[in-house]
Amino acid sequence: MKIKNNDKAPKVSLDYFYQWWFKVILCVTFIFLYAPILVLIIFSFNDSRRNITWRGFTFKYYEKAALNDGLIDAFINSLTIGIFNTLGSLILGILTALLLWRFRFPFKAVYEGIILLPVVMPEICIGVALLVFFNQIGWANNLPWPLSLSKITFAHILFSFPFVAIIIRARLATFNLEQEEAAFDLGASPGQVFTNVFLPHIRPALIVSGLIAFTLSLDDFVITFFTSGPDTITVPIKIYSMVRFSVTPEVNAASTILLLITLCAAGIALWVHRAKISRIGKL
Amino acid sequence: MKNPIIKIEGITKKFGIKNALEEIDLSIYEGEFFAIVGPSGCGKTTLLRVLAGFEVPDSGLLFIDGENMRSIPPNRRPLNIVFQSYALFPHMTVLDNIAFGLKVTGVPIKECYQRVKMLLKLVKLSGLDHRFPHQLSGGQLQRVALARALVKRPKVLLLDEPLSALDAKLRNEMRQELVRLQKSMGITFILVTHDQQEALSTADRIAVMNNGRIKQVASPTNLYESPSNKFVAGFIGSINLIKCEVRQIEGELCAVTTGLTKDLFSIKGKNEISVGQSYLMGVRPEKIQLTKLTDIDQYDNKLAGIINNITYLGRSSMYHVKVSGDENIVMNVSMSHSDRSENIDLCIGESVLMHWTAGSALLLEDHDS
Amino acid sequence: MMKQVGSHRLIFWLTFIPPTLWLLIFLLIPLSIIGSFSFSEKRGLIDIELSWILNNYIRAADLIYLSTLIKSIGVAGITTVICFLFGFPLALGIASAPPRWKSILLIAIILPFCVNLLIRTYALIAVFRTRGFFNFGLEWFADLINVPFEPLSLLYNDTAVILGLVYVHLPFMILPLYAGFEGFNKTLLEAALDLGASKLELLTSIIIPIITPSIISGCILVFIPALGSYLTPELLGGPNSQMIANVIERQFMNANDWPFGSALSMVLVYLTFGILALRYLCFNNLYLDKNKRRL
Ligand SMILES: Nc1ncnc2c1ncn2[C@@H]1O[C@H](COP(=O)(O)OP(=O)(O)OP(=O)(O)O)[C@@H](O)[C@H]1O
Ligand SMILES: [Mg+2]
């Protein structure tokens, strides 16, 4: 005789994943998180100036955005800053990670706290502090491109490199020192050890943190706002001035392009890093 | 016999396509010390978790004290579990850990602490009430875990390999402690272990499991002396198995041939055996005697062989003897050093004669049922 | 790399100096400058003189500025609470999901957070403004059931600011909580359940006490940025829902009163340091306890 357990059997209550309230909250959250963005993207294709009802599909506003010189300049600036920021924060981040991983020194805990300051400090404080700083040291405002972007780039490196340091530091924690010693034992030079043993080990972390640094730079508004000169416009700043003006499909189109660039970068980073995502929470 | 406090009828539990439990039928009686043994992954923990209500079986019925447990969640079942990892709450003192189960069921605080104090004395932990789990040793943690479950006076206490994290000496002490506690409190204990020694030395009855099925349920003596199948015979103690064919049945005894020698071996048979069929002849290592080859005519059940290897085990030694008829068969013979006769030389390479009495051999099914 | 002591020391300085210099030049020195500005006086249009006066701070305690600060703290606090109320069950559910769901759900939660803050805020505007999709949806529904409809004005008030802040900061709460639950020993829950605890007691007497350090982390990671947020109140808030960052911006960009703006920024900096120090104190204790309590 076989008795099938029907639905009256008690569900084991520890699997919160299967509880109805989790599903409800999850749905609400996802709608809340994604619906506005999706609407924004969809209506960038809307053939209507007033941006309210669906009037048919069009690429018109992308063409318009592509012909907008100010916007193009802003994109070029943003990408340039993003690339320099990625390089700079990767270098500083690797150095910091090595320092924290390899050495003990007095006040190390305090030092680690200071490194995290650019991340936890409200952006507005860093923004105005840098505004005042560049103003006080009399940094020239009329440098030729790309030097005109240096202020913004320096500021971006400041808040990007701690992220790089944290991610690489976490990766280094899994590095087996014996590997390095074995390489020395086999007669390798320190340079060879660095390139043949060390770099390959941290490569995934390098990719992820580089992409994160890039998206952070591309997305930043507040600090850029305070460090940009009158002539250096980045995409967020451009969009900001457009938004203040009005809500038009052109803004949607420009936003969608920026959004796609960051989403691609972030998506790759998250996917590469998916096994270790839980660590991000420990920042 | 007394009423079964736990009655399991045809319980099956699948994980994916793998059957963790298959058609389990089992009755456990009030006041019993019941042990479940089996190799790793055979479904012991799963069975306990079904009893405790953490897993819902795919089919089958479970009654505890006559009540169907199907719709009863874990926190309302009249049994408690001692986890293998203890699972003590790290943010609570010993006292709070033990009192937790009483507090959440609404026992007045005063009575709570009285009962906790009493139990602390019983498990010999008085004075450690205000320590946190991280300040205790392994054995003490074990006692706290026991006390935490016992203080609720459950009808049944489930123990999932409670002693596996302890060292050999402490494990021995705790075993006796468990038996003492069980007898003094009269609670039904169900102990899961993969250590057959632990089961044999503590339990009133033992269930042997393999691949999600129960192979045999019996008292320790019966399990060891008359295992009902090959698996149990090999799992509880060790055994030498030789293929044989039944030739003749004479009352209690039956005569079998092995193909190794021309001799017939006599074995105490079971009821339902048939002439001409293949079986396994099983002989426990300690039931075999070793003598000189020249004594061959004095004994009935005998095999000649050459000592291939010797494992020294302290009180006794295990002799691995290659059987003369078939190089591939190695018989294990255990002999204590005290009753080894002086007149033979037991060293590697020596030819010896193994013999045993008819009553000490077992006839087992060849296939695994 | 560290074979000889000499090269060891070289590598130390090589790794120590560049990041330290960067932090010094672009963070600590700028902060000290506005720190000193906050004690300075404005003389003329661009002259600023360090005269060690507290006027700026006294002015910051004026009712209008103080109320803005208190309001900012209130808004950030409410944001933190809402993020916690949503983030806690979400993190709990995700942490108990089957492995392949886990990374998908986490990525799905983090991904919108990679989208530009400005764009997300703008998207909210498009959805919630008077002639936005939310109101259109309501209007359509009202038409359907034949009820007269007046579009709701959902934007440009405090609720909109809080909504926007929650929208932006939710992942900061979910990630630390998730990390906490991931490290949680599930057997403890089973043990509590086995001892007769209800689901509520499981939460209050086992999960929350053990997960406290993660909760504190998450709350700080939401509260501090929310407190200093500029863009959200600027775009979603009405004239009365300005937060402290908007006032600061105005001092620098419009009113051109840098000493006062610096003082207001420094208040924010002191608050941040205060919260971090507080966390360090409790967290350190909690952390030690946790280490000690680890079985
Ligand atoms: N949650 C689960 N999901 C999938 N498979 C499981 C799960 N729990 C147990 N199993 C499988 O069910 C079988 C029985 O597992 P169980 O834990 O009951 O074994 P056990 O007898 O307790 O072993 P051990 O002595 O190693 O503790 C194993 O093959 C195991 O892999
Ligand atoms: Mg087990």
XYZ file of N, CA and C in Angstrom, chain C residues 30-114:
255
model
N 42.379 68.128 0.553
C 41.145 68.868 0.259
C 40.212 68.951 1.461
N 40.089 67.830 2.196
C 39.205 67.865 3.364
C 39.734 68.845 4.397
N 41.080 68.867 4.577
C 41.627 69.812 5.553
C 41.381 71.237 5.099
N 41.456 71.453 3.784
C 41.228 72.820 3.312
C 39.803 73.269 3.634
N 38.822 72.414 3.310
C 37.467 72.884 3.646
C 37.288 72.896 5.165
N 38.033 72.025 5.861
C 38.015 72.077 7.323
C 38.458 73.451 7.808
N 39.537 73.944 7.243
C 40.023 75.254 7.694
C 39.107 76.368 7.190
N 38.555 76.171 5.994
C 37.600 77.170 5.493
C 36.416 77.326 6.431
N 36.050 76.208 7.050
C 34.860 76.267 7.881
C 35.084 77.158 9.106
N 36.368 77.432 9.410
C 36.654 78.349 10.520
C 37.082 79.712 10.001
N 36.835 79.955 8.687
C 37.338 81.186 8.086
C 36.224 82.188 7.861
N 36.650 83.361 7.440
C 35.720 84.437 7.167
C 35.837 84.832 5.710
N 34.733 85.281 5.170
C 34.780 85.752 3.800
C 35.113 87.237 3.808
N 36.216 87.567 3.125
C 36.577 88.995 3.006
C 36.535 89.354 1.537
N 35.580 90.118 1.138
C 35.487 90.461 -0.279
C 34.962 89.301 -1.090
N 35.082 89.421 -2.401
C 34.438 88.473 -3.296
C 35.132 87.113 -3.299
N 36.474 87.126 -3.329
C 37.159 85.833 -3.375
C 38.137 85.649 -2.214
N 38.354 86.674 -1.439
C 39.304 86.535 -0.337
C 38.675 85.792 0.828
N 39.443 84.822 1.307
C 38.957 84.082 2.460
C 40.082 84.058 3.475
N 39.774 84.410 4.716
C 40.842 84.512 5.699
C 40.556 83.554 6.842
N 41.578 82.777 7.179
C 41.421 81.831 8.292
C 41.538 82.604 9.593
N 40.421 82.780 10.273
C 40.478 83.584 11.493
C 39.985 82.805 12.716
N 39.858 81.483 12.563
C 39.439 80.620 13.662
C 38.198 81.132 14.374
N 37.181 81.375 13.597
C 35.927 81.783 14.209
C 34.898 80.677 14.030
N 33.923 80.679 14.897
C 32.899 79.625 14.841
C 31.614 80.128 14.180
N 31.680 81.326 13.621
C 30.476 81.933 13.050
C 29.736 81.009 12.098
N 30.520 80.347 11.256
C 29.881 79.501 10.253
C 29.089 78.371 10.896
N 29.678 77.804 11.943
C 28.975 76.704 12.606
C 27.763 77.230 13.350
N 27.931 78.428 13.928
C 26.793 79.011 14.645
C 25.659 79.273 13.655
N 26.059 79.737 12.471
C 25.041 79.999 11.464
C 24.389 78.688 11.009
N 25.203 77.627 10.978
C 24.655 76.335 10.558
C 23.602 75.845 11.537
N 23.689 76.356 12.799
C 22.697 75.940 13.798
C 21.428 76.772 13.710
N 21.378 77.698 12.771
C 20.158 78.461 12.524
C 19.000 77.528 12.227
N 17.815 77.987 12.533
C 16.664 77.102 12.401
C 16.520 76.548 10.979
N 16.697 77.407 9.952
C 16.470 76.890 8.591
C 17.465 75.785 8.255
N 18.726 76.006 8.594
C 19.733 75.000 8.231
C 19.626 73.776 9.119
N 19.388 74.049 10.423
C 19.268 72.925 11.351
C 18.087 72.053 10.960
N 16.980 72.704 10.572
C 15.806 71.892 10.229
C 16.083 71.094 8.964
N 16.860 71.689 8.033
C 17.215 70.922 6.839
C 18.055 69.710 7.214
N 18.991 69.936 8.133
C 19.862 68.834 8.547
C 19.040 67.732 9.219
N 18.156 68.168 10.138
C 17.339 67.177 10.843
C 16.444 66.441 9.858
N 15.912 67.196 8.906
C 15.063 66.582 7.901
C 15.865 65.565 7.074
N 17.104 65.958 6.724
C 17.945 65.022 5.960
C 18.161 63.742 6.748
N 18.441 63.904 8.057
C 18.652 62.715 8.891
C 17.384 61.880 8.929
N 16.231 62.571 9.051
C 14.965 61.856 9.080
C 14.715 61.093 7.788
N 14.927 61.781 6.669
C 14.685 61.145 5.366
C 15.625 59.953 5.188
N 16.911 60.151 5.537
C 17.864 59.053 5.402
C 17.475 57.908 6.325
N 16.981 58.262 7.519
C 16.574 57.228 8.479
C 15.403 56.425 7.944
N 14.391 57.116 7.435
C 13.216 56.405 6.901
C 13.641 55.529 5.717
N 14.525 56.096 4.872
C 15.028 55.308 3.741
C 15.689 54.026 4.242
N 16.514 54.172 5.283
C 17.212 53.007 5.814
C 16.219 51.964 6.318
N 15.194 52.452 7.044
C 14.212 51.505 7.593
C 13.484 50.772 6.466
N 13.054 51.522 5.450
C 12.331 50.873 4.345
C 13.238 49.874 3.629
N 14.490 50.298 3.390
C 15.432 49.381 2.741
C 15.592 48.114 3.581
N 15.626 48.269 4.895
C 15.781 47.103 5.761
C 14.554 46.206 5.669
N 13.370 46.830 5.700
C 12.142 46.034 5.681
C 12.025 45.212 4.403
N 12.498 45.785 3.291
C 12.477 45.009 2.046
C 13.709 44.125 1.926
N 14.853 44.692 2.312
C 16.111 43.986 2.105
C 16.236 42.732 2.954
N 15.718 42.777 4.188
C 15.889 41.633 5.078
C 15.221 40.371 4.533
N 13.913 40.419 4.243
C 13.307 39.200 3.690
C 13.897 38.804 2.342
N 14.246 39.803 1.532
C 14.812 39.469 0.224
C 16.135 38.730 0.387
N 17.006 39.278 1.225
C 18.310 38.647 1.425
C 18.133 37.251 2.011
N 17.195 37.127 2.966
C 16.937 35.833 3.585
C 16.478 34.822 2.540
N 15.551 35.257 1.694
C 15.026 34.362 0.662
C 16.089 33.975 -0.345
N 16.884 34.960 -0.757
C 17.912 34.662 -1.763
C 18.949 33.718 -1.173
N 19.296 33.957 0.083
C 20.328 33.109 0.700
C 19.841 31.669 0.834
N 18.527 31.459 0.915
C 18.064 30.079 1.050
C 17.604 29.514 -0.292
N 17.885 30.232 -1.381
C 17.501 29.739 -2.703
C 18.466 28.643 -3.148
N 18.025 27.798 -4.099
C 18.953 26.810 -4.656
C 20.106 27.536 -5.375
N 21.293 26.932 -5.385
C 22.490 27.632 -5.860
C 22.345 28.334 -7.200
N 21.689 27.685 -8.170
C 21.684 28.326 -9.484
C 20.790 29.555 -9.485
N 19.773 29.563 -8.616
C 18.928 30.751 -8.494
C 19.657 31.889 -7.817
N 20.512 31.498 -6.878
C 21.175 32.498 -6.052
C 21.902 33.537 -6.883
N 22.799 33.071 -7.780
C 23.599 34.057 -8.498
C 22.718 34.845 -9.465
N 21.702 34.180 -10.039
C 20.818 34.909 -10.944
C 20.096 36.027 -10.201
N 19.536 35.694 -9.044
C 18.785 36.698 -8.290
C 19.687 37.829 -7.838
N 20.882 37.477 -7.366
C 21.801 38.510 -6.893
C 22.169 39.458 -8.027
N 22.504 38.871 -9.172
C 22.878 39.717 -10.302
C 21.698 40.608 -10.682
N 20.503 40.016 -10.649
C 19.324 40.802 -11.008
C 19.109 41.957 -10.029
N 19.498 41.754 -8.779
C 19.342 42.833 -7.796
C 20.416 43.900 -8.007
N 21.639 43.465 -8.330
C 22.745 44.424 -8.421
C 22.718 45.184 -9.745
N 22.248 44.536 -10.789
C 22.360 45.117 -12.127
C 21.771 46.535 -12.240
N 20.552 46.772 -11.766
C 20.019 48.132 -11.903
C 20.872 49.151 -11.158
N 21.580 48.663 -10.141
C 22.391 49.566 -9.344
C 23.616 50.026 -10.135
N 23.936 49.290 -11.200
C 25.031 49.727 -12.069
C 24.573 50.784 -13.060
